[in-house]
């Protein structure tokens, strides 16, 4: 949104709790690069600070109040702070609905009850951890597994997640997982040339690969990630 806004010549201020853009999701290395990228394109950054509220009158917003006391003038505000699964209607059903509908590795919440998509939290057998993903690829791939299981198969859902994002002329592709604390090592290209592939490791194990203007090379490393995870 920030990149598109700047591309249209709009003044943009990006506010976030993290110390760098997307550092919580992609680590400090890529977070630092993204922060620089937006700063170079004249996005005003207010990082590491919470939004306290909006100000305005007559039903129109005129500013954003920060916890630091600063009031940012604003004509348009985009709120992008995540979402919560709408599971209220399932309370009292007997299903566990803490952070989505809690499923086993087959995406089964209870005998004869399955969940897919944004609201399904399931046990990824190969990672041995619970995941809940919010993207279309996941909704489609998970539904395929659930359809097969409904028809009598017994398949675990063990995807290697993938997402991409284009910011200005920078194209980022990410395969796998980017857990907090993972180390990112540049294995191809370099930061100075604005083209690199970073492999993420946690506790000695490869968890993900990210391409920064190197989509093809990142895809070639995807196999290493899949092998390491066993999917
Ligand atoms: C602004 C935005 C941009 C996005 N951009 C991307 C993107 O670029 N790429 C990407 O991969 N993903 C993107 N996503 C995420 C993607 O839209 C979701 O991951 C995907 O739609 C999940 O599919 P789903 O079927 O799980 O849920 P949904 O598509 O949300 O479908 C759930 C449906 O259930 C209905 N529903 C809810 N409660 C009830 C009820 N009690 N009774 C009956 N019906 C009910 C809802 O009305 C809705 O129609 C975006 C999401 C948002 C909000």
JSON list of N, CA, C and O in Angstrom, two decimals, residues 22 37 47 100 123 195 205 229:
[
{"chain": "A", "resi": 22, "resn": "UNK", "atom": "N", "xyz": [8.40, -5.06, 8.47]},
{"chain": "A", "resi": 22, "resn": "UNK", "atom": "CA", "xyz": [8.25, -6.51, 8.33]},
{"chain": "A", "resi": 22, "resn": "UNK", "atom": "C", "xyz": [9.35, -7.33, 9.01]},
{"chain": "A", "resi": 22, "resn": "UNK", "atom": "O", "xyz": [9.53, -8.50, 8.69]},
{"chain": "A", "resi": 37, "resn": "UNK", "atom": "N", "xyz": [14.45, 0.78, 1.80]},
{"chain": "A", "resi": 37, "resn": "UNK", "atom": "CA", "xyz": [13.76, 0.94, 0.52]},
{"chain": "A", "resi": 37, "resn": "UNK", "atom": "C", "xyz": [12.65, 1.97, 0.62]},
{"chain": "A", "resi": 37, "resn": "UNK", "atom": "O", "xyz": [12.53, 2.87, -0.22]},
{"chain": "A", "resi": 47, "resn": "UNK", "atom": "N", "xyz": [8.37, 4.03, 13.26]},
{"chain": "A", "resi": 47, "resn": "UNK", "atom": "CA", "xyz": [8.45, 2.63, 13.65]},
{"chain": "A", "resi": 47, "resn": "UNK", "atom": "C", "xyz": [8.68, 2.50, 15.15]},
{"chain": "A", "resi": 47, "resn": "UNK", "atom": "O", "xyz": [9.21, 3.40, 15.79]},
{"chain": "A", "resi": 100, "resn": "UNK", "atom": "N", "xyz": [-8.50, -19.74, 15.87]},
{"chain": "A", "resi": 100, "resn": "UNK", "atom": "CA", "xyz": [-9.02, -20.51, 14.75]},
{"chain": "A", "resi": 100, "resn": "UNK", "atom": "C", "xyz": [-9.56, -21.86, 15.21]},
{"chain": "A", "resi": 100, "resn": "UNK", "atom": "O", "xyz": [-9.47, -22.20, 16.39]},
{"chain": "A", "resi": 123, "resn": "UNK", "atom": "N", "xyz": [-2.11, -29.00, 12.71]},
{"chain": "A", "resi": 123, "resn": "UNK", "atom": "CA", "xyz": [-0.79, -29.48, 13.12]},
{"chain": "A", "resi": 123, "resn": "UNK", "atom": "C", "xyz": [-0.02, -29.91, 11.88]},
{"chain": "A", "resi": 123, "resn": "UNK", "atom": "O", "xyz": [-0.40, -30.86, 11.21]},
{"chain": "A", "resi": 195, "resn": "UNK", "atom": "N", "xyz": [20.29, -7.43, -5.20]},
{"chain": "A", "resi": 195, "resn": "UNK", "atom": "CA", "xyz": [19.82, -8.73, -5.70]},
{"chain": "A", "resi": 195, "resn": "UNK", "atom": "C", "xyz": [20.45, -9.78, -4.81]},
{"chain": "A", "resi": 195, "resn": "UNK", "atom": "O", "xyz": [21.69, -9.85, -4.74]},
{"chain": "A", "resi": 205, "resn": "UNK", "atom": "N", "xyz": [18.90, -25.87, 11.16]},
{"chain": "A", "resi": 205, "resn": "UNK", "atom": "CA", "xyz": [18.07, -26.45, 10.11]},
{"chain": "A", "resi": 205, "resn": "UNK", "atom": "C", "xyz": [17.56, -25.35, 9.17]},
{"chain": "A", "resi": 205, "resn": "UNK", "atom": "O", "xyz": [17.16, -24.28, 9.63]},
{"chain": "A", "resi": 229, "resn": "UNK", "atom": "N", "xyz": [12.80, -29.79, 5.44]},
{"chain": "A", "resi": 229, "resn": "UNK", "atom": "CA", "xyz": [11.57, -29.93, 6.23]},
{"chain": "A", "resi": 229, "resn": "UNK", "atom": "C", "xyz": [10.95, -31.31, 6.02]},
{"chain": "A", "resi": 229, "resn": "UNK", "atom": "O", "xyz": [10.22, -31.82, 6.87]}
]
